[in-house]
Amino acid sequence: MLEKQSREMETAGPWFVGVDVGGTNIECGVMDGSGKVVSRLRRPTLPGEGQEAVIGRIAGMATEAAVSAGLSIGRISAVGIGNPGFIDPIRGISLDSVNLGWRNVPTADLLTARLGLPVYVENDVKTYVYGEAMAGAGVGFRYVFGLTIGTGLAGAFVSDGSIFGGGDFLAGEIGHIPFDEIGYRCNCGLNGCLETMVSATGIARQAADAVKQGAGGILAERYAHAGAITAKDVHDAYTEGDPTARSVLDRTGRLLGKALSFVVPVLSPDVIIIGGGAAQAGAALLGPMEEELRGRLLPAYAERLQIRQAALGHDAGVIGNALYAKMRSGTV
Amino acid sequence: MLEKQSREMETAGPWFVGVDVGGTNIECGVMDGSGKVVSRLRRPTLPGEGQEAVIGRIAGMATEAAVSAGLSIGRISAVGIGNPGFIDPIRGISLDSVNLGWRNVPTADLLTARLGLPVYVENDVKTYVYGEAMAGAGVGFRYVFGLTIGTGLAGAFVSDGSIFGGGDFLAGEIGHIPFDEIGYRCNCGLNGCLETMVSATGIARQAADAVKQGAGGILAERYAHAGAITAKDVHDAYTEGDPTARSVLDRTGRLLGKALSFVVPVLSPDVIIIGGGAAQAGAALLGPMEEELRGRLLPAYAERLQIRQAALGHDAGVIGNALYAKMRSGTV
């Protein structure tokens, strides 16, 4: 009890819980009034156990995160949930979360019933970019376009501090734009979607295909040893000077740059923020991306556009969703 | 005097003047409180006479349009000006209007000084799409993306009744997105810009090139006779069954459809409105465009997206700019 009291004294309210619910893991934490993450925990999502079990797990984790920040759950002002897929943030419904196997789940109401708190739900990439816009790499910019290069690829636009939803809140699925030069079929049913190459999965796929087509070097050894290649393997091989890895990251970066050359004239963003696991490849990926992008822009756009890597790191999921809860609950 | 009184009785205020200032013509008219255009006139812009002469001509035409609607200029509530190029609508400055040869012209202040009225300036495509969104093909839709296929190609986005400007008000120059498969150099300095093919100029250029490369038929006869081909010639030839004309319009439509497959996932518009002179080619252009676009979209986008031709016709310039003045002056 003494310890809890002293920990609470180190932080000041209002407190918000942010929860990023991915297909693999749930990341949950408490953000305090200064925007600092004061507790955080991670558990496997186990979506196969069913929606009720996952909702129960989220509620349990929210309570646990509060307690480990020295707070009772009643001290939390609001909870923000980031879900993959199509979400109706106004009604708090997860319309179609493929990774979770959820369709038309009233996520906000189910969690409010368990926690007795206001709960807000939004697409996970939208809250991620919102967090970066308000408290990360986008601070000081008015028009922020952000994207996450992870298992898939998606983007979101924050304009004047508001997440842009578009018709039926569907804006952002830039990973599913087909490119004529991409030969892979996408899980979504379309051919040549950008994310079949521009994603961690896509980087690994390109490297594996290069090896199968006879490329030697570090990646071939890796493949022979492990039977598979990850995006991290590609980046590691790049760091060691492997030409196949360089060529995969260069091609991936250039494709993304080309895609962004369509986004910029439509939105005229002040800054583009690149996040997600695969963005950790850094200059190997983002150098070619930026070169390709800037070469395809009118000077009026190229001269003013900033490009930044995401800044919130491991706290991004908690901060983005907690800030979203703060905004929605009107405690800004 | 009697006539003026009776004409004024047919219309009810407030009245707004809308002026579309193009590189070739100035279109000016009065819109009444019911949204009807009650007078309209057109004069050559003659930008070569200099900025002061053109500003004077706009002021004279505004006064004349008011008088011919049976009103003194003092009865007009506000004036809206649509200028090509980059505009700062907040300060009322035409930053860079290439077609007029204007740079950093304080258009709003210069006209307010002459007319004694509030004057608002915005990019001409933005006010055009605003007019269609509020009083034309976009009525009833919340997220409206519109584009004009004229001498060039540009777009604008109206979200919840507001024109989206983006950083430095630059959003919309979709005509200057380079395509790898386009070989034409653009006046802007980039290679392969979309508008080098998707525009009236671009349609005429493709047809002339086809004839030069040996295509026969109606367009070849036309070229031999006139020494040039216009976009209207191409549409006329299409109507008469000419295969070269069909192929030019088909290719142009498909390119536009491909470009829009990038716009839709970024914005998730409810409706796309196609306007401008070349849009009069109708199904010959828009059929292939729509087929190409829908085939490249996730079902979630394709199922909800509406595509419409612009509806305001010859009144579009007056209505768009007059409605813009009405909105800016707060008399909505």
Coordinates of C-alpha atoms in Angstrom, one line a residue, chain A:
Chain A
M1 CA 0.0 0.0 0.0
L2 CA 2.8 2.3 0.9
E3 CA 4.5 1.6 -2.4
K4 CA 1.4 2.2 -4.4
Q5 CA 0.8 5.5 -2.7
S6 CA 4.4 6.7 -3.4
R7 CA 4.1 5.6 -7.0
E8 CA 0.9 7.4 -7.5
M9 CA 2.5 10.6 -6.1
E10 CA 5.1 10.4 -8.9
T11 CA 2.4 10.8 -11.5
A12 CA -0.5 13.2 -11.8
G13 CA -3.8 12.7 -13.5
P14 CA -5.9 12.5 -15.4
W15 CA -4.9 9.0 -16.3
F16 CA -5.9 7.1 -19.5
V17 CA -5.5 3.5 -20.5
G18 CA -4.4 2.8 -24.1
V19 CA -4.8 -0.7 -25.5
D20 CA -3.4 -1.9 -28.8
V21 CA -5.1 -5.2 -29.8
G22 CA -3.2 -7.0 -32.5
G23 CA -3.7 -10.4 -34.0
T24 CA -0.7 -11.7 -32.0
N25 CA -0.4 -9.5 -28.8
I26 CA -2.3 -7.1 -26.7
E27 CA -0.3 -4.2 -25.5
C28 CA -1.9 -2.2 -22.6
G29 CA -0.7 0.6 -20.4
V30 CA -1.5 3.7 -18.4
M31 CA -0.6 7.2 -19.6
D32 CA -0.6 10.0 -17.1
G33 CA -1.4 13.7 -17.3
S34 CA 2.0 14.6 -18.6
G35 CA 1.8 12.1 -21.4
K36 CA 4.2 9.6 -19.8
V37 CA 3.5 5.9 -19.9
V38 CA 3.5 4.9 -16.2
S39 CA 2.8 1.2 -16.6
R40 CA 2.7 -1.3 -19.4
L41 CA 2.0 -5.0 -20.0
R42 CA 1.8 -7.3 -22.9
R43 CA -0.1 -10.6 -23.3
P44 CA -0.8 -12.9 -26.2
T45 CA -4.2 -12.1 -27.8
L46 CA -5.1 -15.8 -28.5
P47 CA -8.0 -14.8 -30.8
G48 CA -8.8 -18.4 -31.3
E49 CA -10.3 -18.5 -27.7
G50 CA -13.1 -16.4 -29.0
Q51 CA -14.3 -12.8 -28.7
E52 CA -15.6 -13.0 -25.2
A53 CA -12.3 -14.4 -23.9
V54 CA -10.3 -11.6 -25.6
I55 CA -12.7 -8.9 -24.3
G56 CA -12.2 -10.4 -20.9
R57 CA -8.5 -10.3 -21.3
I58 CA -8.5 -6.7 -22.4
A59 CA -10.6 -5.7 -19.3
G60 CA -8.3 -7.7 -17.0
M61 CA -5.2 -6.1 -18.5
A62 CA -6.6 -2.6 -18.2
T63 CA -7.3 -3.2 -14.5
E64 CA -3.9 -4.7 -14.0
A65 CA -2.2 -1.8 -15.7
A66 CA -4.0 0.6 -13.5
V67 CA -3.0 -1.3 -10.4
S68 CA 0.6 -1.6 -11.4
A69 CA 0.6 2.2 -11.8
G70 CA -0.7 2.4 -8.2
L71 CA -4.2 3.3 -9.2
S72 CA -7.6 1.6 -8.8
I73 CA -9.4 1.2 -12.2
G74 CA -11.9 3.9 -11.0
R75 CA -9.2 6.5 -11.2
I76 CA -8.9 6.0 -15.0
S77 CA -10.7 8.7 -17.0
A78 CA -11.2 6.7 -20.2
V79 CA -9.9 3.7 -22.2
G80 CA -8.8 3.8 -25.8
I81 CA -8.7 0.6 -27.9
G82 CA -6.9 0.3 -31.2
N83 CA -8.2 -2.6 -33.3
P84 CA -7.0 -3.7 -36.7
G85 CA -9.5 -3.5 -39.7
F86 CA -12.6 -1.5 -40.3
I87 CA -14.0 0.2 -37.2
D88 CA -16.9 2.5 -36.6
P89 CA -15.4 4.8 -33.9
I90 CA -18.6 6.7 -33.4
R91 CA -20.6 3.7 -32.3
G92 CA -17.6 1.9 -30.9
I93 CA -18.0 -1.2 -33.1
S94 CA -15.3 -3.4 -34.7
L95 CA -17.0 -3.9 -38.0
D96 CA -14.5 -6.2 -39.6
S97 CA -11.2 -7.1 -37.7
V98 CA -9.9 -9.9 -39.9
N99 CA -6.9 -10.6 -37.6
L100 CA -9.1 -11.1 -34.6
G101 CA -11.9 -12.8 -36.5
W102 CA -14.3 -10.2 -35.3
R103 CA -17.3 -8.9 -37.2
N104 CA -19.7 -6.3 -35.9
V105 CA -18.5 -6.6 -32.3
P106 CA -19.7 -3.8 -30.0
T107 CA -16.2 -3.5 -28.5
A108 CA -16.8 -0.2 -26.6
D109 CA -20.0 -1.3 -25.0
L110 CA -18.7 -4.7 -24.0
L111 CA -15.7 -3.1 -22.3
T112 CA -17.7 -0.3 -20.7
A113 CA -20.0 -3.0 -19.2
R114 CA -16.9 -4.7 -17.6
L115 CA -14.9 -1.7 -16.6
G116 CA -17.5 0.9 -15.8
L117 CA -15.5 3.5 -17.8
P118 CA -15.9 5.3 -21.1
V119 CA -14.3 3.2 -23.8
Y120 CA -13.5 4.4 -27.3
V121 CA -12.4 2.2 -30.3
E122 CA -10.6 3.2 -33.5
N123 CA -8.5 1.6 -36.2
D124 CA -5.1 0.8 -34.8
V125 CA -3.1 2.6 -37.5
K126 CA -5.3 5.7 -37.1
T127 CA -4.6 5.8 -33.3
Y128 CA -0.9 5.0 -33.9
V129 CA -0.6 8.0 -36.4
Y130 CA -2.7 10.1 -34.0
G131 CA -0.2 9.4 -31.2
E132 CA 2.8 10.2 -33.4
A133 CA 1.0 13.4 -34.7
M134 CA 0.2 14.7 -31.2
A135 CA 3.1 13.5 -29.1
G136 CA 5.8 12.0 -31.5
A137 CA 7.4 12.8 -34.8
G138 CA 4.5 14.9 -35.9
V139 CA 4.5 17.5 -33.1
G140 CA 4.4 21.0 -34.6
F141 CA 3.0 19.9 -37.9
R142 CA -0.6 20.6 -39.0
Y143 CA -1.1 18.0 -41.7
V144 CA 0.4 14.6 -40.8
F145 CA 0.3 11.5 -43.0
G146 CA 1.7 8.5 -41.3
L147 CA 2.0 4.9 -42.2
T148 CA 3.0 1.6 -40.6
I149 CA 5.1 -1.0 -42.4
G150 CA 4.5 -4.1 -40.4
T151 CA 2.9 -7.4 -41.3
G152 CA 0.8 -5.3 -43.7
L153 CA 0.9 -1.7 -44.8
A154 CA -1.7 1.0 -43.9
G155 CA -1.8 4.7 -43.5
A156 CA -3.7 7.5 -41.7
F157 CA -4.1 11.2 -42.0
V158 CA -4.3 13.6 -39.1
S159 CA -5.4 17.1 -40.1
D160 CA -5.4 19.9 -37.6
G161 CA -5.4 17.4 -34.7
S162 CA -8.2 15.3 -36.0
I163 CA -8.1 11.8 -37.4
F164 CA -9.5 11.9 -40.9
G165 CA -11.9 9.0 -41.4
G166 CA -13.5 9.5 -44.8
G167 CA -16.6 7.7 -46.0
D168 CA -17.6 4.9 -43.6
F169 CA -14.3 5.6 -41.8
L170 CA -12.5 3.6 -44.5
A171 CA -9.7 6.0 -45.4
G172 CA -6.2 4.6 -45.1
E173 CA -5.9 1.2 -46.7
I174 CA -3.0 2.2 -49.0
G175 CA -1.5 -1.3 -48.7
H176 CA -4.3 -2.5 -51.0
I177 CA -3.5 -0.3 -54.0
P178 CA -2.6 -2.6 -57.0
F179 CA 0.6 -1.9 -58.9
D180 CA 1.0 -3.2 -62.4
E181 CA 4.7 -4.1 -61.8
I182 CA 3.8 -6.3 -58.7
G183 CA 3.1 -9.9 -59.6
Y184 CA 2.0 -11.2 -56.2
R185 CA -1.6 -12.1 -55.5
C186 CA -2.9 -10.5 -52.2
N187 CA -4.9 -12.2 -49.5
C188 CA -7.6 -9.5 -50.1
G189 CA -8.3 -11.0 -53.5
L190 CA -6.7 -8.2 -55.6
N191 CA -3.5 -8.7 -57.6
G192 CA -0.4 -6.8 -57.1
C193 CA -1.3 -4.9 -53.9
L194 CA 1.4 -2.7 -52.6
E195 CA 1.6 -4.5 -49.3
T196 CA 2.5 -7.8 -50.9
M197 CA 6.0 -6.1 -51.4
V198 CA 6.0 -3.1 -49.0
S199 CA 5.6 -4.8 -45.6
A200 CA 7.8 -7.1 -43.4
T201 CA 6.0 -10.0 -45.0
G202 CA 6.7 -8.6 -48.5
I203 CA 10.4 -8.0 -47.8
A204 CA 10.8 -11.5 -46.5
R205 CA 8.9 -12.9 -49.5
Q206 CA 11.1 -11.0 -52.0
A207 CA 14.2 -12.2 -50.3
A208 CA 13.0 -15.8 -50.3
D209 CA 12.1 -15.6 -54.0
A210 CA 15.5 -14.1 -54.8
V211 CA 17.2 -17.1 -53.1
K212 CA 14.9 -19.6 -54.8
Q213 CA 15.8 -17.9 -58.1
G214 CA 19.5 -18.5 -57.4
A215 CA 20.7 -15.5 -55.4
G216 CA 23.7 -16.5 -53.2
G217 CA 25.3 -14.8 -50.3
I218 CA 24.1 -14.3 -46.7
L219 CA 20.4 -14.7 -47.4
A220 CA 20.9 -18.0 -49.2
E221 CA 22.9 -19.3 -46.2
R222 CA 20.2 -18.1 -43.9
Y223 CA 17.5 -19.7 -45.9
A224 CA 19.4 -23.0 -46.2
H225 CA 19.8 -23.0 -42.4
A226 CA 16.4 -21.8 -41.2
G227 CA 14.1 -22.7 -44.1
A228 CA 12.7 -19.2 -44.1
I229 CA 13.8 -15.5 -44.2
T230 CA 12.4 -12.7 -42.0
A231 CA 12.5 -9.0 -42.7
K232 CA 15.0 -8.7 -39.9
D233 CA 17.3 -11.2 -41.6
V234 CA 17.1 -9.0 -44.7
H235 CA 18.1 -5.9 -42.7
D236 CA 20.9 -7.8 -40.9
A237 CA 22.2 -9.1 -44.2
Y238 CA 22.1 -5.5 -45.6
T239 CA 24.1 -4.3 -42.7
E240 CA 26.7 -6.9 -43.5
G241 CA 26.9 -5.7 -47.1
D242 CA 24.8 -8.4 -48.8
P243 CA 23.8 -7.2 -52.4
T244 CA 20.5 -9.2 -52.6
A245 CA 19.4 -7.6 -49.3
R246 CA 20.3 -4.2 -50.6
S247 CA 18.4 -4.7 -53.8
V248 CA 15.3 -6.0 -51.9
L249 CA 15.2 -3.0 -49.6
D250 CA 16.0 -0.6 -52.4
R251 CA 13.1 -1.9 -54.6
T252 CA 10.7 -1.9 -51.6
G253 CA 11.7 1.7 -50.7
R254 CA 11.3 2.9 -54.3
L255 CA 7.8 1.3 -54.6
L256 CA 6.7 3.0 -51.4
G257 CA 8.1 6.3 -52.7
K258 CA 6.2 5.9 -55.9
A259 CA 3.0 5.2 -53.9
L260 CA 3.6 8.3 -51.8
S261 CA 4.0 10.4 -54.9
F262 CA 0.2 9.9 -55.3
V263 CA -0.6 10.7 -51.7
V264 CA 1.3 14.0 -51.5
P265 CA -0.6 15.9 -54.3
V266 CA -3.9 14.7 -52.9
L267 CA -3.3 15.8 -49.3
S268 CA -0.3 18.1 -49.4
P269 CA 0.9 16.9 -46.0
D270 CA 3.5 18.8 -44.0
V271 CA 5.2 15.7 -42.9
I272 CA 5.1 12.0 -43.7
I273 CA 5.9 9.7 -40.7
I274 CA 7.1 6.1 -41.3
G275 CA 6.6 3.6 -38.5
G276 CA 6.1 -0.1 -38.0
G277 CA 8.6 -2.9 -37.5
A278 CA 10.0 -2.8 -41.1
A279 CA 10.7 0.9 -40.8
Q280 CA 13.6 -0.1 -38.5
A281 CA 15.5 -0.9 -41.7
G282 CA 16.0 2.9 -41.6
A283 CA 18.1 4.4 -44.4
A284 CA 18.3 1.2 -46.3
L285 CA 14.6 1.4 -47.0
L286 CA 13.8 5.1 -46.4
G287 CA 16.8 6.5 -48.5
P288 CA 15.6 5.0 -51.8
M289 CA 12.0 5.8 -50.8
E290 CA 12.7 9.5 -50.3
E291 CA 14.8 9.7 -53.4
E292 CA 12.1 8.2 -55.5
L293 CA 9.4 10.3 -53.9
R294 CA 11.1 13.6 -54.2
G295 CA 12.0 13.0 -57.8
R296 CA 8.3 12.5 -58.6
L297 CA 7.0 15.7 -56.9
L298 CA 6.4 19.2 -58.1
P299 CA 9.0 21.5 -56.4
A300 CA 6.1 23.2 -54.5
Y301 CA 5.5 19.9 -52.7
A302 CA 9.1 18.6 -52.6
E303 CA 10.5 21.8 -51.0
R304 CA 8.2 21.8 -48.1
L305 CA 7.6 18.1 -47.3
Q306 CA 9.3 16.7 -44.3
I307 CA 9.9 12.9 -43.9
R308 CA 10.4 11.5 -40.4
Q309 CA 10.7 8.1 -38.7
A310 CA 8.2 7.4 -36.0
A311 CA 9.4 8.6 -32.6
L312 CA 7.4 6.9 -29.9
G313 CA 8.9 3.4 -30.2
H314 CA 7.5 0.8 -27.9
D315 CA 5.2 3.3 -26.2
A316 CA 3.4 4.1 -29.5
G317 CA 0.5 1.7 -29.0
V318 CA -0.2 2.8 -25.5
I319 CA 0.2 6.5 -26.1
G320 CA -1.8 6.6 -29.4
N321 CA -4.8 4.9 -27.9
A322 CA -4.6 6.7 -24.6
L323 CA -4.4 10.1 -26.3
Y324 CA -7.3 9.0 -28.5
A325 CA -9.3 8.2 -25.3
K326 CA -8.3 11.6 -23.9
M327 CA -9.5 13.4 -27.0
R328 CA -12.8 11.5 -27.4
S329 CA -13.6 12.0 -23.7
G330 CA -13.1 15.7 -24.1
T331 CA -10.4 15.9 -21.4
V332 CA -7.9 17.7 -23.8

